[in-house]
CSV table of C-alpha atoms in Angstrom, one decimal:
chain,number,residue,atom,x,y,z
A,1,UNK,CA,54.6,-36.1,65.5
A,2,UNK,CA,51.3,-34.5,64.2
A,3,UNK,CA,49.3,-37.5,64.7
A,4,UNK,CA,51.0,-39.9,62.1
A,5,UNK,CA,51.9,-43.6,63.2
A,6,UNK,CA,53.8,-45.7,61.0
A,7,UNK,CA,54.2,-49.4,60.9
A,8,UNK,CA,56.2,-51.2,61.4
A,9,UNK,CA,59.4,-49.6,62.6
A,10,UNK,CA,61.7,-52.1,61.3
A,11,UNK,CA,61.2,-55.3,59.4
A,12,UNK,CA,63.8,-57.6,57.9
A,13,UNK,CA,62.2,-59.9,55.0
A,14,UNK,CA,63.9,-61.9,52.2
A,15,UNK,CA,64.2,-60.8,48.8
A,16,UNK,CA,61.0,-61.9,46.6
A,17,UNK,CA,58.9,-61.8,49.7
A,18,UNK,CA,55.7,-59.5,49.7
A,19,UNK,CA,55.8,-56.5,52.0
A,20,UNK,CA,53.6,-53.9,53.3
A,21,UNK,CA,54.0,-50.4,55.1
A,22,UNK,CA,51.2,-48.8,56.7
A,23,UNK,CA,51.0,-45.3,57.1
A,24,UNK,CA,48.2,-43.5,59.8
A,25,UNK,CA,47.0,-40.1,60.3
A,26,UNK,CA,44.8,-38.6,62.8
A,27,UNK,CA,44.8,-35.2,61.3
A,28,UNK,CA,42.1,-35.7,58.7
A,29,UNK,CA,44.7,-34.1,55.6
A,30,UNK,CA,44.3,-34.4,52.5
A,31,UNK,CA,47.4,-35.6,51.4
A,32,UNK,CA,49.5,-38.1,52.1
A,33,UNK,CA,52.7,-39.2,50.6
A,34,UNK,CA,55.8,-42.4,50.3
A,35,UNK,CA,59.4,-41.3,50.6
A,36,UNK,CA,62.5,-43.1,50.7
A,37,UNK,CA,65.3,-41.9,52.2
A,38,UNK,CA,69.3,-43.3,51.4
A,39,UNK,CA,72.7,-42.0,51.5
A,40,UNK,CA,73.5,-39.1,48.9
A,41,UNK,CA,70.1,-39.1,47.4
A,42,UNK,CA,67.9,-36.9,50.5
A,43,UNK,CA,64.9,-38.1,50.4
A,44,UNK,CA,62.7,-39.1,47.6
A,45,UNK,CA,58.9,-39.8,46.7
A,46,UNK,CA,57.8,-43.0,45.9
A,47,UNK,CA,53.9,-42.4,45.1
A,48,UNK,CA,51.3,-39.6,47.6
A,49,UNK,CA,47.4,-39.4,47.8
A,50,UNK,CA,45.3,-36.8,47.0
A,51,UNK,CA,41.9,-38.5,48.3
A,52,UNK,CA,40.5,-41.6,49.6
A,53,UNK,CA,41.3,-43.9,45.9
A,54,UNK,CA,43.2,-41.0,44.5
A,55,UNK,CA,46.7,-41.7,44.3
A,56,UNK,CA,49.6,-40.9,41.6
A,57,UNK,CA,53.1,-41.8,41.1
A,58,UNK,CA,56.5,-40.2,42.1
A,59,UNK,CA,60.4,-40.2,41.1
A,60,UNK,CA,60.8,-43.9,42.1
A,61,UNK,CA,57.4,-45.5,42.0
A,62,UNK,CA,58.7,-48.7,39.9
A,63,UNK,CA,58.2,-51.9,42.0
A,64,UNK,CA,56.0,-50.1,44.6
A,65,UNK,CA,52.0,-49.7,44.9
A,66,UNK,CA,50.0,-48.1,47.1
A,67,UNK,CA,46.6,-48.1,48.1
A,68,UNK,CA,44.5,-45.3,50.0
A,69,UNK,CA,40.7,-46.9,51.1
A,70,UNK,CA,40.1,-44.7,53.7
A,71,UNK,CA,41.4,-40.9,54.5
A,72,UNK,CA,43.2,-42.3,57.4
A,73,UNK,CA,45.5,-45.2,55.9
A,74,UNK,CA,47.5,-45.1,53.4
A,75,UNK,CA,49.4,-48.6,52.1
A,76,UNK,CA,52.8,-49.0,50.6
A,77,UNK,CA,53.5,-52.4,49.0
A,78,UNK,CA,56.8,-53.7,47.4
A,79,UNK,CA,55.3,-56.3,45.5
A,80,UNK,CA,58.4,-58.7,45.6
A,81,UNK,CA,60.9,-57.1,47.6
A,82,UNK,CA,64.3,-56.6,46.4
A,83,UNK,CA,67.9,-55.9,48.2
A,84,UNK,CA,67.7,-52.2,46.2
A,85,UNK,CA,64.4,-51.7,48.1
A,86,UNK,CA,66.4,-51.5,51.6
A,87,UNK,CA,66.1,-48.4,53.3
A,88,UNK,CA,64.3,-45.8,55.2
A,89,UNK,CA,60.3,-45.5,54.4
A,90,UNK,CA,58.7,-41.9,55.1
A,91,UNK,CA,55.3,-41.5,55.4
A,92,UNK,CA,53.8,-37.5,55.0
A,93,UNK,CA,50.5,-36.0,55.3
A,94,UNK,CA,49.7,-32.2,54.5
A,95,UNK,CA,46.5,-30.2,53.9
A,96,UNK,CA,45.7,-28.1,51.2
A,97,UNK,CA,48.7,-25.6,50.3
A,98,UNK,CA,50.2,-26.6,53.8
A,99,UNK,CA,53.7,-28.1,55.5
A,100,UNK,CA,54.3,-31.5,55.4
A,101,UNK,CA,54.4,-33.5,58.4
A,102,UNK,CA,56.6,-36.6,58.6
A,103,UNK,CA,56.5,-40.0,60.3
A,104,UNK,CA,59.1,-41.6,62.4
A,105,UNK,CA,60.5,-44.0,59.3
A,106,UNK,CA,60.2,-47.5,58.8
A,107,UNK,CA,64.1,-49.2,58.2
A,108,UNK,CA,63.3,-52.3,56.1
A,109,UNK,CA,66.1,-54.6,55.3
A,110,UNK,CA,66.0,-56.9,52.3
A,111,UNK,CA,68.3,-59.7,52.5
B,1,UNK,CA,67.5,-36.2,36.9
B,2,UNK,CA,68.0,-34.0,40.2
B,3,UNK,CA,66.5,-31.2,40.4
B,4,UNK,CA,67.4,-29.2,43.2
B,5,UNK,CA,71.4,-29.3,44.4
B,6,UNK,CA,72.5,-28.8,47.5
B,7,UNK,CA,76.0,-27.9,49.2
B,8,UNK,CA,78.2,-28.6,51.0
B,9,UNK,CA,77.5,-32.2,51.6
B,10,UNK,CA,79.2,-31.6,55.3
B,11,UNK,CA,79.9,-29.0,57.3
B,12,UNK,CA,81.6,-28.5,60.5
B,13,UNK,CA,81.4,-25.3,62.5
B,14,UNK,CA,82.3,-23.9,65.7
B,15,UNK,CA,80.0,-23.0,68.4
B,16,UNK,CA,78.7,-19.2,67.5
B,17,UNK,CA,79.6,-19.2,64.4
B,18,UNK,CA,77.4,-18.7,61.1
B,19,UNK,CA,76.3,-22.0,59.2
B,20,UNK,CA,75.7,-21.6,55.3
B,21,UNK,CA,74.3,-24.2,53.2
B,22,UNK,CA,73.1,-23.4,50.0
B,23,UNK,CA,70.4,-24.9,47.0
B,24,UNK,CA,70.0,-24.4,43.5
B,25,UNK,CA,66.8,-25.4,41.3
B,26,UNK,CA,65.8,-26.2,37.7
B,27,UNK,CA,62.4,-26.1,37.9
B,28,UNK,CA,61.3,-22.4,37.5
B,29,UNK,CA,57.4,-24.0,38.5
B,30,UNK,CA,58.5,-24.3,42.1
B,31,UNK,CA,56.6,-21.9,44.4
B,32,UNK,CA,57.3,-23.1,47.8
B,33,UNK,CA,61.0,-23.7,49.2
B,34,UNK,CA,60.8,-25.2,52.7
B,35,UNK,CA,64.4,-26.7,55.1
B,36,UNK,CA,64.1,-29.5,57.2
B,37,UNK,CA,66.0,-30.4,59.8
B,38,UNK,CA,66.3,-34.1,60.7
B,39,UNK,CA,67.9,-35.8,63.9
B,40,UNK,CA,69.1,-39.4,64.0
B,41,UNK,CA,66.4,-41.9,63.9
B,42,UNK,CA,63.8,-39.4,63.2
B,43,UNK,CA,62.0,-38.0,60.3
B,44,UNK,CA,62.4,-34.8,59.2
B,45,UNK,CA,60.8,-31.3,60.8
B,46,UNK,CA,60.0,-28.4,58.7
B,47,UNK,CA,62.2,-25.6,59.9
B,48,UNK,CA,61.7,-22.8,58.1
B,49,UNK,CA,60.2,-21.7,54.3
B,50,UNK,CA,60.1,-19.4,51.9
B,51,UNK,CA,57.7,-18.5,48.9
B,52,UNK,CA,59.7,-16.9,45.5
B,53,UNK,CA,57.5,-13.9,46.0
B,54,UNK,CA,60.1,-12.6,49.1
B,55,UNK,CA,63.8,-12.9,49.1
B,56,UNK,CA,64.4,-13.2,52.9
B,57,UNK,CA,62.9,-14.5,55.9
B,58,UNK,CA,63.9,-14.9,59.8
B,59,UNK,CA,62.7,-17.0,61.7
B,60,UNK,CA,65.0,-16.3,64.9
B,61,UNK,CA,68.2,-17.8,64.3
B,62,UNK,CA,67.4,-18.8,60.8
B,63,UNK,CA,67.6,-17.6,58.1
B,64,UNK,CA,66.1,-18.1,54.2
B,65,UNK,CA,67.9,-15.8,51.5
B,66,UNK,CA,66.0,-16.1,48.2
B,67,UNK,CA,67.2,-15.6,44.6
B,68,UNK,CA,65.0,-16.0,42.2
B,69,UNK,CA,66.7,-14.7,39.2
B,70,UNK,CA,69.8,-17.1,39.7
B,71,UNK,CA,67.1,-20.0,41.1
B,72,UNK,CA,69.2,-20.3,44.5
B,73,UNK,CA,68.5,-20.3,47.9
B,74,UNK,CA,70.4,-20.5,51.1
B,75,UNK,CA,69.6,-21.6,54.7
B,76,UNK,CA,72.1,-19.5,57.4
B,77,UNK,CA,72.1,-20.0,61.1
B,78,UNK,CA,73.4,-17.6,63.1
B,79,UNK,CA,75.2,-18.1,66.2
B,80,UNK,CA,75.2,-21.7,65.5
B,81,UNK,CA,74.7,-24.1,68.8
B,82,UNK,CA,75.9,-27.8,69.5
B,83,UNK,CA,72.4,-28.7,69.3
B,84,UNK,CA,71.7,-27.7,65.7
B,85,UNK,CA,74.0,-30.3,64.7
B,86,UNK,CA,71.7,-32.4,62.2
B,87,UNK,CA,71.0,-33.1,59.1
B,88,UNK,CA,69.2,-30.4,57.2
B,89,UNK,CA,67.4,-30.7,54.1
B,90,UNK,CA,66.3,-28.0,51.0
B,91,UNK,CA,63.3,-28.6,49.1
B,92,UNK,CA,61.0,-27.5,46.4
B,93,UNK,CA,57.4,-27.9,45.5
B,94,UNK,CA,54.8,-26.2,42.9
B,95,UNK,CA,51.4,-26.3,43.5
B,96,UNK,CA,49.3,-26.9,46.4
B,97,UNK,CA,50.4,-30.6,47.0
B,98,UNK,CA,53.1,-30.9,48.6
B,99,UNK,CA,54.9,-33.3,46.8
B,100,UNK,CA,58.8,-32.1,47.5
B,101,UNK,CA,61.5,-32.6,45.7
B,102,UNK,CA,64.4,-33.0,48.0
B,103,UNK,CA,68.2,-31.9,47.6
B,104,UNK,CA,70.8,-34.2,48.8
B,105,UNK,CA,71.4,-33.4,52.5
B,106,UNK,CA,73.9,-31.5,54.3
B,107,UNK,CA,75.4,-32.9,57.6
B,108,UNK,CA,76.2,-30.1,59.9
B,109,UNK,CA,78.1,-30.8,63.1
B,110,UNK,CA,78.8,-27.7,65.4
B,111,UNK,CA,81.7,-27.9,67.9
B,112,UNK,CA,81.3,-27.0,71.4
């Protein structure tokens, strides 16, 4: 899966609770990116990286963050998770003007 | 907002025969028009792309026709096979981020 590891694979948590998705790379891209994927929508992005601090926001960025400290990681936090936050997490990387690679997914439940 | 539509939502096909699913775009910025293909519980794998500057490429049994003028494109697969059955996915992107903009999906099941 071109050297990207996401964790966790699943979590359940309760509404209002804090959560965080990591996102690792081996490759040494440049970019990386959040999407989420649900029924009837494909798949969409949340926020992506450009560089180590450099990150920007996508389509659905509201009640997300990220943070990008180091090329390898990149963070996606749901501040106070919420039952519309429940679905399938993506994680991407691509170089410069190249394909994207994706993760395996993270399924997170908010009940 | 969406900016890149995609048909049919489903499609079922029988073995051999030619799959068709088909995208349209707003966005004349776009440069880059890639199809993923995505299996159940996994994330999705590029398949095959297309730049505006061509209006076809093969990549064995795929197939990307490209119209810029009418801002559509279309994924075929010849001969289709039980094992293509998946879900495949257009995109768009402009730039040399790769941030995509996804269509909707199309669930193709091929009969044996």
């Amino acid at each position: 899966d071109a050297g990207i590891t996401q964790s966790p694979r699943h979590k359940v948590t309760e509404t209002g609770t804090p959560v965080t998705l990591r996102c690792h790379q081996t490759e040494n891209h440049r970019y990386m990116y959040w999407y989420r994927q649900d029924p009837g929508h494909g798949l969409r992005l949340i926020h992506y990286s450009y560089g180590v601090k450099d990150t920007d926001k996508g389509e659905v960025s509201d009640g997300y963050s990220v943070s990008r400290s180091k090329t390898e990681d990149f963070l996606l936090t749901l501040e106070s998770a919420t039952s519309s936050q429940t679905s399938v997490y993506f994680c991407a990387i691509s170089g410069q003007g190249a394909e994207a690679f994706f993760g395996q997914g993270t399924r997170l439940t908010v009940v | 907002q969406q900016q890149v539509k995609q048909s049919p939502q489903s499609l079922i096909v029988q073995k051999g025969g030619i799959s068709i699913i088909n995208c349209a775009y707003e966005n004349t910025a776009f440069d880059y028009f890639p199809w993923y293909q995505q299996f159940p519980g996994k994330g999705p794998a590029l398949l095959i792309a297309i730049r505006p500057d061509v209006s076809e490429k093969k990549e064995g049994r795929f197939t990307i026709s490209f119209n810029k003028s009418a801002k559509q494109f279309s994924l075929h697969i010849m001969d289709s096979q039980p094992g293509d059955s998946a879900t495949y996915f257009c995109a768009a992107s402009k730039g040399s981020a790769r941030q995509l903009t996804f269509g909707s999906g199309t669930q193709l099941t091929v009969l044996p």
